[in-house]
Amino acid sequence: MTDNPAQHARLSSRAGVREKRLPAWWLLPAGALLGAVAGGAYGVAKPPQYTATSSVVAVAAGRSDVDCADALGFAQAYGRVAPQLAALGDAQTAAGVPAATLRRDVQVATSPDAPMVSVSATSTSPARAAGMANAVSGALITQAGRTKTATGIRLEPLSRALKPVEPSSPSWTLTALVGGSAGGLLGGLALLVRPRRSADEGRGQAAVPAPSHAADAHGMLG
């Protein structure tokens, strides 16, 4: 018996395609590589951010009926009103930035154990970050001074914000690592949800059809 040349060529072509097909696990390193490149590019392109922090402390304003618990309560109250526009009215002038920028880039935190208010400002400029933090702290001190007769509490500066020397934003190496981890995770998820061929389909595609008996008989008669 002789094989059909055209059929043999088709079978060889299919076998070559199956041999050249990439394995399924290539999604993992490819996803990790793409994520690392994207994360590193983001870290390089994004301007560095600097964070400066100042602190004020609540103390009694000379009234004998005010104790530490009152100071702690008023410190937490001033921490809550700091982001409001009324408390930032003086701060935007001192910092030279709009009130919307102060509300977006300034974070105020209080302590449950100490009558202290911490003001942190973030900016692409170290000097601007320190200026915003000190301006908001100054606005809080001014606001507390206006009401100290009624509340018996005033705010005193505890520490001024200094110009930061190192950025607080992550470096490009860290963003590349995070991007690589995220890309590898997405590649693994894609590997899990990808469609898979059944065993019957694999056996059906691998089966080689028998040569035509009519062609063999014609060859023998010839």
PDB file of C-alpha atoms in Angstrom:
ATOM      1  CA  MET A   1       0.000   0.000   0.000  1.00  0.00           C
ATOM      2  CA  THR A   2       1.118   3.580  -0.723  1.00  0.00           C
ATOM      3  CA  ASP A   3       0.235   6.670   1.303  1.00  0.00           C
ATOM      4  CA  ASN A   4      -1.500   9.648  -0.224  1.00  0.00           C
ATOM      5  CA  PRO A   5       1.194  12.425  -0.439  1.00  0.00           C
ATOM      6  CA  ALA A   6      -1.311  15.266   0.175  1.00  0.00           C
ATOM      7  CA  GLN A   7      -2.729  13.518   3.213  1.00  0.00           C
ATOM      8  CA  HIS A   8       0.756  12.853   4.578  1.00  0.00           C
ATOM      9  CA  ALA A   9       1.632  16.562   4.183  1.00  0.00           C
ATOM     10  CA  ARG A  10      -1.493  17.622   6.080  1.00  0.00           C
ATOM     11  CA  LEU A  11      -0.723  15.233   8.930  1.00  0.00           C
ATOM     12  CA  SER A  12       2.862  16.497   9.116  1.00  0.00           C
ATOM     13  CA  SER A  13       1.643  20.097   9.203  1.00  0.00           C
ATOM     14  CA  ARG A  14      -0.764  19.345  12.054  1.00  0.00           C
ATOM     15  CA  ALA A  15       1.965  17.572  14.000  1.00  0.00           C
ATOM     16  CA  GLY A  16       4.272  20.559  13.549  1.00  0.00           C
ATOM     17  CA  VAL A  17       1.601  22.956  14.832  1.00  0.00           C
ATOM     18  CA  ARG A  18       1.062  20.787  17.916  1.00  0.00           C
ATOM     19  CA  GLU A  19       4.806  20.684  18.587  1.00  0.00           C
ATOM     20  CA  LYS A  20       5.180  24.471  18.241  1.00  0.00           C
ATOM     21  CA  ARG A  21       2.218  25.270  20.474  1.00  0.00           C
ATOM     22  CA  LEU A  22       3.320  27.074  23.667  1.00  0.00           C
ATOM     23  CA  PRO A  23       2.729  25.284  26.962  1.00  0.00           C
ATOM     24  CA  ALA A  24      -0.068  26.585  29.180  1.00  0.00           C
ATOM     25  CA  TRP A  25       2.220  27.716  31.996  1.00  0.00           C
ATOM     26  CA  TRP A  26       3.739  30.478  29.852  1.00  0.00           C
ATOM     27  CA  LEU A  27       0.913  32.772  31.068  1.00  0.00           C
ATOM     28  CA  LEU A  28       2.535  32.983  34.516  1.00  0.00           C
ATOM     29  CA  PRO A  29       5.970  34.389  33.536  1.00  0.00           C
ATOM     30  CA  ALA A  30       4.455  36.498  30.761  1.00  0.00           C
ATOM     31  CA  GLY A  31       1.966  38.096  33.154  1.00  0.00           C
ATOM     32  CA  ALA A  32       4.650  38.686  35.778  1.00  0.00           C
ATOM     33  CA  LEU A  33       6.980  40.284  33.199  1.00  0.00           C
ATOM     34  CA  LEU A  34       4.298  42.579  31.802  1.00  0.00           C
ATOM     35  CA  GLY A  35       3.205  43.590  35.315  1.00  0.00           C
ATOM     36  CA  ALA A  36       6.778  44.337  36.390  1.00  0.00           C
ATOM     37  CA  VAL A  37       7.384  46.497  33.313  1.00  0.00           C
ATOM     38  CA  ALA A  38       4.113  48.391  33.821  1.00  0.00           C
ATOM     39  CA  GLY A  39       4.759  48.884  37.547  1.00  0.00           C
ATOM     40  CA  GLY A  40       8.320  50.071  36.988  1.00  0.00           C
ATOM     41  CA  ALA A  41       7.207  52.502  34.277  1.00  0.00           C
ATOM     42  CA  TYR A  42       4.532  53.885  36.615  1.00  0.00           C
ATOM     43  CA  GLY A  43       7.080  54.371  39.400  1.00  0.00           C
ATOM     44  CA  VAL A  44       9.459  56.210  37.062  1.00  0.00           C
ATOM     45  CA  ALA A  45       6.793  58.413  35.465  1.00  0.00           C
ATOM     46  CA  LYS A  46       4.956  59.394  38.666  1.00  0.00           C
ATOM     47  CA  PRO A  47       6.555  62.390  40.461  1.00  0.00           C
ATOM     48  CA  PRO A  48       7.841  61.565  43.963  1.00  0.00           C
ATOM     49  CA  GLN A  49       5.628  62.567  46.885  1.00  0.00           C
ATOM     50  CA  TYR A  50       6.945  64.078  50.133  1.00  0.00           C
ATOM     51  CA  THR A  51       5.173  64.031  53.495  1.00  0.00           C
ATOM     52  CA  ALA A  52       5.757  66.443  56.391  1.00  0.00           C
ATOM     53  CA  THR A  53       4.132  66.207  59.836  1.00  0.00           C
ATOM     54  CA  SER A  54       3.515  68.742  62.584  1.00  0.00           C
ATOM     55  CA  SER A  55       1.836  68.273  65.970  1.00  0.00           C
ATOM     56  CA  VAL A  56      -0.099  70.378  68.472  1.00  0.00           C
ATOM     57  CA  VAL A  57      -1.193  69.512  71.997  1.00  0.00           C
ATOM     58  CA  ALA A  58      -4.303  70.559  73.932  1.00  0.00           C
ATOM     59  CA  VAL A  59      -3.689  72.064  77.364  1.00  0.00           C
ATOM     60  CA  ALA A  60      -5.809  73.788  79.993  1.00  0.00           C
ATOM     61  CA  ALA A  61      -6.187  77.551  79.509  1.00  0.00           C
ATOM     62  CA  GLY A  62      -6.052  78.493  83.197  1.00  0.00           C
ATOM     63  CA  ARG A  63      -9.449  77.228  84.345  1.00  0.00           C
ATOM     64  CA  SER A  64      -9.525  75.023  87.414  1.00  0.00           C
ATOM     65  CA  ASP A  65     -12.551  73.034  86.261  1.00  0.00           C
ATOM     66  CA  VAL A  66     -10.724  71.637  83.196  1.00  0.00           C
ATOM     67  CA  ASP A  67      -8.839  68.347  83.494  1.00  0.00           C
ATOM     68  CA  CYS A  68      -6.924  65.961  81.240  1.00  0.00           C
ATOM     69  CA  ALA A  69     -10.090  64.234  80.069  1.00  0.00           C
ATOM     70  CA  ASP A  70     -11.442  67.554  78.814  1.00  0.00           C
ATOM     71  CA  ALA A  71      -8.195  68.269  77.002  1.00  0.00           C
ATOM     72  CA  LEU A  72      -8.310  64.844  75.358  1.00  0.00           C
ATOM     73  CA  GLY A  73     -11.908  65.348  74.237  1.00  0.00           C
ATOM     74  CA  PHE A  74     -11.236  68.779  72.768  1.00  0.00           C
ATOM     75  CA  ALA A  75      -8.108  67.518  70.977  1.00  0.00           C
ATOM     76  CA  GLN A  76     -10.205  64.877  69.218  1.00  0.00           C
ATOM     77  CA  ALA A  77     -12.851  67.495  68.421  1.00  0.00           C
ATOM     78  CA  TYR A  78     -10.290  69.839  66.867  1.00  0.00           C
ATOM     79  CA  GLY A  79      -8.930  66.921  64.864  1.00  0.00           C
ATOM     80  CA  ARG A  80     -12.379  66.334  63.391  1.00  0.00           C
ATOM     81  CA  VAL A  81     -13.007  69.958  62.428  1.00  0.00           C
ATOM     82  CA  ALA A  82      -9.539  70.538  60.964  1.00  0.00           C
ATOM     83  CA  PRO A  83     -10.445  69.435  57.418  1.00  0.00           C
ATOM     84  CA  GLN A  84     -13.447  71.747  57.334  1.00  0.00           C
ATOM     85  CA  LEU A  85     -13.248  74.971  55.359  1.00  0.00           C
ATOM     86  CA  ALA A  86     -13.898  77.183  58.407  1.00  0.00           C
ATOM     87  CA  ALA A  87     -10.798  75.866  60.187  1.00  0.00           C
ATOM     88  CA  LEU A  88      -8.682  76.087  57.029  1.00  0.00           C
ATOM     89  CA  GLY A  89      -9.571  79.674  56.223  1.00  0.00           C
ATOM     90  CA  ASP A  90      -6.333  80.997  57.706  1.00  0.00           C
ATOM     91  CA  ALA A  91      -4.307  77.990  56.553  1.00  0.00           C
ATOM     92  CA  GLN A  92      -4.842  78.491  52.826  1.00  0.00           C
ATOM     93  CA  THR A  93      -3.464  82.018  53.048  1.00  0.00           C
ATOM     94  CA  ALA A  94      -0.424  80.946  55.045  1.00  0.00           C
ATOM     95  CA  ALA A  95       0.292  77.937  52.827  1.00  0.00           C
ATOM     96  CA  GLY A  96      -0.390  79.756  49.555  1.00  0.00           C
ATOM     97  CA  VAL A  97      -2.602  76.961  48.202  1.00  0.00           C
ATOM     98  CA  PRO A  98      -6.395  76.653  47.739  1.00  0.00           C
ATOM     99  CA  ALA A  99      -8.525  75.157  50.494  1.00  0.00           C
ATOM    100  CA  ALA A 100      -9.411  72.264  48.176  1.00  0.00           C
ATOM    101  CA  THR A 101      -5.722  71.331  47.995  1.00  0.00           C
ATOM    102  CA  LEU A 102      -5.476  71.363  51.786  1.00  0.00           C
ATOM    103  CA  ARG A 103      -8.534  69.121  52.159  1.00  0.00           C
ATOM    104  CA  ARG A 104      -7.133  66.687  49.592  1.00  0.00           C
ATOM    105  CA  ASP A 105      -3.474  66.568  50.642  1.00  0.00           C
ATOM    106  CA  VAL A 106      -3.660  67.038  54.416  1.00  0.00           C
ATOM    107  CA  GLN A 107      -4.441  64.247  56.858  1.00  0.00           C
ATOM    108  CA  VAL A 108      -5.260  64.912  60.520  1.00  0.00           C
ATOM    109  CA  ALA A 109      -4.982  62.220  63.195  1.00  0.00           C
ATOM    110  CA  THR A 110      -5.603  62.166  66.936  1.00  0.00           C
ATOM    111  CA  SER A 111      -4.559  59.810  69.707  1.00  0.00           C
ATOM    112  CA  PRO A 112      -7.034  58.011  71.993  1.00  0.00           C
ATOM    113  CA  ASP A 113      -4.570  58.280  74.888  1.00  0.00           C
ATOM    114  CA  ALA A 114      -2.954  61.724  74.516  1.00  0.00           C
ATOM    115  CA  PRO A 115      -4.484  65.180  73.841  1.00  0.00           C
ATOM    116  CA  MET A 116      -2.439  65.593  70.671  1.00  0.00           C
ATOM    117  CA  VAL A 117      -3.360  66.421  67.073  1.00  0.00           C
ATOM    118  CA  SER A 118      -1.013  65.305  64.285  1.00  0.00           C
ATOM    119  CA  VAL A 119      -1.155  67.066  60.899  1.00  0.00           C
ATOM    120  CA  SER A 120       0.492  65.416  57.856  1.00  0.00           C
ATOM    121  CA  ALA A 121       0.695  67.073  54.427  1.00  0.00           C
ATOM    122  CA  THR A 122       1.789  65.467  51.160  1.00  0.00           C
ATOM    123  CA  SER A 123       3.099  67.251  48.077  1.00  0.00           C
ATOM    124  CA  THR A 124       5.561  66.891  45.221  1.00  0.00           C
ATOM    125  CA  SER A 125       7.546  69.746  46.818  1.00  0.00           C
ATOM    126  CA  PRO A 126       9.171  69.150  50.238  1.00  0.00           C
ATOM    127  CA  ALA A 127       8.881  72.841  51.136  1.00  0.00           C
ATOM    128  CA  ARG A 128       5.200  72.957  50.192  1.00  0.00           C
ATOM    129  CA  ALA A 129       4.471  69.837  52.229  1.00  0.00           C
ATOM    130  CA  ALA A 130       6.060  71.371  55.333  1.00  0.00           C
ATOM    131  CA  GLY A 131       4.349  74.691  54.704  1.00  0.00           C
ATOM    132  CA  MET A 132       0.898  73.118  54.446  1.00  0.00           C
ATOM    133  CA  ALA A 133       1.338  71.059  57.613  1.00  0.00           C
ATOM    134  CA  ASN A 134       2.516  74.092  59.620  1.00  0.00           C
ATOM    135  CA  ALA A 135      -0.238  76.276  58.159  1.00  0.00           C
ATOM    136  CA  VAL A 136      -2.992  73.865  59.194  1.00  0.00           C
ATOM    137  CA  SER A 137      -1.479  73.490  62.667  1.00  0.00           C
ATOM    138  CA  GLY A 138      -1.330  77.275  62.966  1.00  0.00           C
ATOM    139  CA  ALA A 139      -4.977  77.569  61.901  1.00  0.00           C
ATOM    140  CA  LEU A 140      -5.978  75.073  64.583  1.00  0.00           C
ATOM    141  CA  ILE A 141      -4.040  76.995  67.246  1.00  0.00           C
ATOM    142  CA  THR A 142      -5.714  80.230  66.156  1.00  0.00           C
ATOM    143  CA  GLN A 143      -9.163  78.631  66.173  1.00  0.00           C
ATOM    144  CA  ALA A 144      -8.632  77.215  69.662  1.00  0.00           C
ATOM    145  CA  GLY A 145      -7.362  80.592  70.910  1.00  0.00           C
ATOM    146  CA  ARG A 146     -10.577  82.280  69.825  1.00  0.00           C
ATOM    147  CA  THR A 147     -12.696  79.928  71.910  1.00  0.00           C
ATOM    148  CA  LYS A 148     -10.408  79.233  74.889  1.00  0.00           C
ATOM    149  CA  THR A 149     -12.444  81.472  77.191  1.00  0.00           C
ATOM    150  CA  ALA A 150     -15.529  79.328  76.629  1.00  0.00           C
ATOM    151  CA  THR A 151     -13.834  75.935  76.382  1.00  0.00           C
ATOM    152  CA  GLY A 152     -10.979  76.413  78.853  1.00  0.00           C
ATOM    153  CA  ILE A 153      -8.663  74.644  76.339  1.00  0.00           C
ATOM    154  CA  ARG A 154      -5.971  76.048  74.092  1.00  0.00           C
ATOM    155  CA  LEU A 155      -3.664  74.376  71.606  1.00  0.00           C
ATOM    156  CA  GLU A 156       0.094  74.699  71.824  1.00  0.00           C
ATOM    157  CA  PRO A 157       2.628  73.723  69.138  1.00  0.00           C
ATOM    158  CA  LEU A 158       4.381  70.480  69.967  1.00  0.00           C
ATOM    159  CA  SER A 159       6.593  70.020  66.897  1.00  0.00           C
ATOM    160  CA  ARG A 160       6.880  71.928  63.646  1.00  0.00           C
ATOM    161  CA  ALA A 161       7.003  70.186  60.299  1.00  0.00           C
ATOM    162  CA  LEU A 162      10.428  70.133  58.640  1.00  0.00           C
ATOM    163  CA  LYS A 163      11.167  69.746  54.954  1.00  0.00           C
ATOM    164  CA  PRO A 164      11.440  66.004  54.274  1.00  0.00           C
ATOM    165  CA  VAL A 165      14.671  64.855  52.664  1.00  0.00           C
ATOM    166  CA  GLU A 166      13.354  61.561  51.265  1.00  0.00           C
ATOM    167  CA  PRO A 167      10.143  60.883  49.333  1.00  0.00           C
ATOM    168  CA  SER A 168       7.360  58.995  51.051  1.00  0.00           C
ATOM    169  CA  SER A 169       6.041  57.515  47.807  1.00  0.00           C
ATOM    170  CA  PRO A 170       7.249  54.030  46.775  1.00  0.00           C
ATOM    171  CA  SER A 171      10.297  53.743  44.521  1.00  0.00           C
ATOM    172  CA  TRP A 172      10.162  52.308  41.007  1.00  0.00           C
ATOM    173  CA  THR A 173      11.692  49.045  42.216  1.00  0.00           C
ATOM    174  CA  LEU A 174       8.855  48.565  44.698  1.00  0.00           C
ATOM    175  CA  THR A 175       6.187  49.393  42.117  1.00  0.00           C
ATOM    176  CA  ALA A 176       7.866  46.948  39.716  1.00  0.00           C
ATOM    177  CA  LEU A 177       7.710  44.202  42.355  1.00  0.00           C
ATOM    178  CA  VAL A 178       4.065  44.961  43.076  1.00  0.00           C
ATOM    179  CA  GLY A 179       3.265  45.024  39.354  1.00  0.00           C
ATOM    180  CA  GLY A 180       5.089  41.738  38.794  1.00  0.00           C
ATOM    181  CA  SER A 181       3.164  40.078  41.620  1.00  0.00           C
ATOM    182  CA  ALA A 182      -0.146  41.381  40.294  1.00  0.00           C
ATOM    183  CA  GLY A 183       0.720  40.303  36.743  1.00  0.00           C
ATOM    184  CA  GLY A 184       1.697  36.823  37.905  1.00  0.00           C
ATOM    185  CA  LEU A 185      -1.579  36.545  39.822  1.00  0.00           C
ATOM    186  CA  LEU A 186      -3.596  37.580  36.775  1.00  0.00           C
ATOM    187  CA  GLY A 187      -1.643  35.099  34.643  1.00  0.00           C
ATOM    188  CA  GLY A 188      -2.443  32.334  37.131  1.00  0.00           C
ATOM    189  CA  LEU A 189      -6.134  33.248  37.083  1.00  0.00           C
ATOM    190  CA  ALA A 190      -6.117  33.222  33.278  1.00  0.00           C
ATOM    191  CA  LEU A 191      -4.465  29.812  33.405  1.00  0.00           C
ATOM    192  CA  LEU A 192      -7.207  28.489  35.676  1.00  0.00           C
ATOM    193  CA  VAL A 193     -10.134  29.806  33.634  1.00  0.00           C
ATOM    194  CA  ARG A 194      -8.759  29.049  30.168  1.00  0.00           C
ATOM    195  CA  PRO A 195     -10.788  26.568  28.083  1.00  0.00           C
ATOM    196  CA  ARG A 196      -9.343  23.070  28.042  1.00  0.00           C
ATOM    197  CA  ARG A 197      -9.630  20.381  25.387  1.00  0.00           C
ATOM    198  CA  SER A 198     -11.236  17.146  26.447  1.00  0.00           C
ATOM    199  CA  ALA A 199      -9.397  13.834  26.256  1.00  0.00           C
ATOM    200  CA  ASP A 200     -11.733  12.619  23.513  1.00  0.00           C
ATOM    201  CA  GLU A 201     -10.925  15.640  21.358  1.00  0.00           C
ATOM    202  CA  GLY A 202      -7.214  15.092  21.854  1.00  0.00           C
ATOM    203  CA  ARG A 203      -7.456  11.472  20.850  1.00  0.00           C
ATOM    204  CA  GLY A 204      -9.655  12.349  17.881  1.00  0.00           C
ATOM    205  CA  GLN A 205      -7.180  14.941  16.599  1.00  0.00           C
ATOM    206  CA  ALA A 206      -4.224  12.634  17.115  1.00  0.00           C
ATOM    207  CA  ALA A 207      -5.816   9.719  15.254  1.00  0.00           C
ATOM    208  CA  VAL A 208      -4.438   9.123  11.753  1.00  0.00           C
ATOM    209  CA  PRO A 209      -7.079   8.156   9.166  1.00  0.00           C
ATOM    210  CA  ALA A 210      -6.484   4.943   7.240  1.00  0.00           C
ATOM    211  CA  PRO A 211      -5.451   5.215   3.575  1.00  0.00           C
ATOM    212  CA  SER A 212      -8.163   4.848   0.967  1.00  0.00           C
ATOM    213  CA  HIS A 213      -8.668   1.248  -0.205  1.00  0.00           C
ATOM    214  CA  ALA A 214      -9.871   2.488  -3.552  1.00  0.00           C
ATOM    215  CA  ALA A 215      -6.598   4.287  -4.162  1.00  0.00           C
ATOM    216  CA  ASP A 216      -4.646   1.133  -3.198  1.00  0.00           C
ATOM    217  CA  ALA A 217      -6.730  -1.052  -5.524  1.00  0.00           C
ATOM    218  CA  HIS A 218      -6.305   1.384  -8.367  1.00  0.00           C
ATOM    219  CA  GLY A 219      -2.546   1.311  -7.821  1.00  0.00           C
ATOM    220  CA  MET A 220      -2.444  -2.499  -7.863  1.00  0.00           C
ATOM    221  CA  LEU A 221      -4.518  -2.733 -11.082  1.00  0.00           C
ATOM    222  CA  GLY A 222      -2.250  -0.198 -12.725  1.00  0.00           C
TER     223      GLY A 222
END
